Every structure is written in C-alpha cells, then in structure tokens.
Amino acid sequence: MGNSTLHRSWWTVRESDGPVVRTRNLRKRYPGGTEALAGIDVDINAGEVRALLGPNGAGKTTLVRVLTTLLPPTSGTAVVNGWDVVTKGDEVRASVGVAGQYAAVDGLLTGLENLHLIAKLRGMRRRAARRAAEEMLARFRLELKANQLVSTYSGGTRRRVDLAAALLGNPPVVILDEPTTGLDPESRLDVWESIGGLTAAGTTVLLTTQYLEEADRLADRVTVVDHGRIVAEGTTDELKSAAGLTRLVLRLADGHSLAAAAAAVADATGSAPEVEPRIRRIAATTADGPAALAIVLSTVDKEAIVEIGVQRPTLDDVFLRLTARQEVRA
C-alpha cells in the first residue's frame, strides 16, 4: 500500500455506525493448548476511554495484538473503526495509533527524526510531517532533546517519544498497552492530559494498565479480564458498588487500646482487621458500613478515637476481589 493510499484510508469514513471497537466470541489459542482469549465480547463507543485491567497473563496484551492485526484470532470476530481485523488489516492499521508495552523507537535517530519518519509513513507531506513532529515534541515537553539521539534518552523519555509517535495525525482509535509504565509522576500526568485531550476531540482510546489510579481517573468504562475471560465490566462507580463492600477505618489517639479496638472492629465487621501500630490505624471491610460504625462507636472509648469513618471500596479492592475469586474457581 503506497503512502497516498494509506493517507486516504486513515481518514476513510467507517463502514458502520456501531461501536468503534467490537469483538464477538473472540478466541486465541496458542500452540500447546493455552487459550489466551476464551470468548471475549467487547463494545467500545466513539470518544470513549476504555481501560482493560487484569493480572499478568490475563490476556490483555493478546487482545491488543489481535485488535492491531499483529496476531490473527483463532476464531470469533474483531472489528476496529468499521474494519475487520482479518479481512481488512490494511484499513485497520491505517486507523489506529499504537504504543506497545515497550518503546519501539530507533535509537540511531533523534527524537525529531523518529517522529518525522513516522509522520511521513502516515502519508503526510514533508512540511506537514515536520510540523506534526514538532507539535508532538512540544506536547510531551521534549523540545530540548529533539535533536539528540534516542539512544541517549532515559527509559522514561524514550517512552514519551513512543507515545508521541502513536498519537501523530490524531488517529480515530488509539490503543495504548500500559502507556505510563516507567514514567515519572510528571510525565505520567502529561500522558493523562494528552489522553484527555484526545477524547475531547472524539478519539477512541483503549488502554491496558497496571495502575488502578490511572483507570479510575481516565476511563469511562473498565473491563476486567482474567484467564482470557471478562469477569466484570462497567463504570468505576458501578464496579465499586457491585463489590458490595465498604471499609471501616479507625485511628486512635494512642496505642494502649489498640488491641481492644481491633477486636471490636473484628466483631463489628466480621472480617480480620488490618492493624498499623505505628500510626494507630485499624481498617476492615464490611458489608454494612453504617451498622459496623454504630457498633464500634458503642464499644470503643470515644475519647480514644481520633478519626473514624466508612469508605467506599477503591478500584484496587474491586480488582483484587474479582481476580482472587477467579483464582479460587480455577
């Protein structure tokens, strides 16, 4: 496919008005019998950020490789931007910006040269390609390193160049496999801001991540995968509510009554509390936070309590509960 064809297909109107990414009964079995995807059904709408969560080996990266045409599915269907990943691979590749788990940039080129090359491969003319490359360098605060060889970059800086390459040309679909791994907090915030800007312009984003804070902050919806299957899906609020657990948190003025307070919390919540003696903090999960709170307040000396409250489960709690349950079933 020549550059002009690639440029036209990049902006081609989608073949359908349905979800931008759709899979049905998608399966991938590797030689030896390992089934990395065991019947995945996913719908991702235009302008949505979908986070894909799961423990190592859950099938997240395999799904990304199938959606980006790097791996053929064993069976089932996958459609990206209206194009089937098996029969319309060129059109899929022309519609998607991708950043894999590891930076795929050329160490023998400068940051500017890397992005300029990618922009030209996208079908941009020379001047437009250079302008786009310079804009992406500015977005990721890489101007000062633009003319240095990428081989001299730190791992985090190299990752930022890789992400900039994935976003060149504002593709309609961006797939990011653990996009902020190895980045310092400031660079991570830059990436989050860039992702927010993409969706504001209507771009659809699928990201895998090990940072649950990242999913909580960015995702419109979250899909939790384990053993190649979807075990939960919804907004972060829906997943937290479905977890059905709250946390009772208690902090004491001194450590003298810590053991007695921990026993009271255990009786009130019906679960083993987490005790942090250094900060005199006790926490436990409970199905009925208000009732447990009332019992503790009636049992523990109020003068000894510095802080007490009931917290909703975090996305970490939801993730651990879902994947732990799957491990038991397996």
Short mmCIF file of C-alpha atoms in Angstrom, two decimals, residues 98-99 111 115 132-146 153-171 174 176 179-180 183-198 214:
data_model
loop_
_atom_site.label_atom_id
_atom_site.label_comp_id
_atom_site.label_asym_id
_atom_site.label_seq_id
_atom_site.Cartn_x
_atom_site.Cartn_y
_atom_site.Cartn_z
CA VAL A 98 -0.48 2.08 18.85
CA ALA A 99 2.03 2.18 21.69
CA GLY A 111 13.60 12.26 18.66
CA LEU A 115 8.60 11.39 14.73
CA ALA A 132 3.34 17.46 13.28
CA ALA A 133 6.55 16.03 14.74
CA GLU A 134 7.47 19.36 16.32
CA GLU A 135 3.97 19.74 17.77
CA MET A 136 4.16 16.31 19.39
CA LEU A 137 7.61 17.05 20.80
CA ALA A 138 6.18 20.19 22.39
CA ARG A 139 3.15 18.33 23.76
CA PHE A 140 5.39 15.85 25.55
CA ARG A 141 7.93 18.51 26.62
CA LEU A 142 10.69 17.01 24.53
CA GLU A 143 11.87 20.09 22.62
CA LEU A 144 15.23 20.26 24.42
CA LYS A 145 16.03 16.68 23.42
CA ALA A 146 14.61 16.89 19.90
CA TYR A 153 17.47 9.10 26.30
CA SER A 154 16.39 7.68 29.62
CA GLY A 155 13.82 4.88 29.52
CA GLY A 156 11.04 7.26 30.54
CA THR A 157 11.95 9.83 27.88
CA ARG A 158 12.14 7.14 25.21
CA ARG A 159 8.66 6.01 26.26
CA ARG A 160 7.34 9.54 25.77
CA VAL A 161 8.70 9.62 22.21
CA ASP A 162 6.97 6.29 21.55
CA LEU A 163 3.67 7.66 22.84
CA ALA A 164 4.06 10.79 20.76
CA ALA A 165 4.52 8.61 17.68
CA ALA A 166 1.30 6.74 18.47
CA LEU A 167 -0.65 10.00 18.60
CA LEU A 168 0.74 11.50 15.38
CA GLY A 169 -2.00 12.54 13.00
CA ASN A 170 -4.76 12.24 15.61
CA PRO A 171 -5.89 8.72 14.60
CA VAL A 174 -5.55 4.85 19.87
CA LEU A 176 -2.07 2.02 24.49
CA PRO A 179 1.25 3.62 28.40
CA THR A 180 2.80 5.11 31.55
CA LEU A 183 7.34 7.23 33.59
CA ASP A 184 7.97 9.65 36.44
CA PRO A 185 4.88 11.28 38.04
CA GLU A 186 5.18 14.49 36.00
CA SER A 187 5.45 12.61 32.70
CA ARG A 188 2.55 10.38 33.71
CA LEU A 189 0.39 13.45 34.26
CA ASP A 190 1.43 14.73 30.81
CA VAL A 191 0.26 11.47 29.24
CA TRP A 192 -3.03 11.59 31.16
CA GLU A 193 -3.60 15.15 29.95
CA SER A 194 -2.88 14.11 26.36
CA ILE A 195 -5.34 11.22 26.60
CA GLY A 196 -8.00 13.61 27.94
CA GLY A 197 -7.38 15.93 25.00
CA LEU A 198 -7.75 13.05 22.55
CA GLU A 214 -4.94 5.54 36.05
#
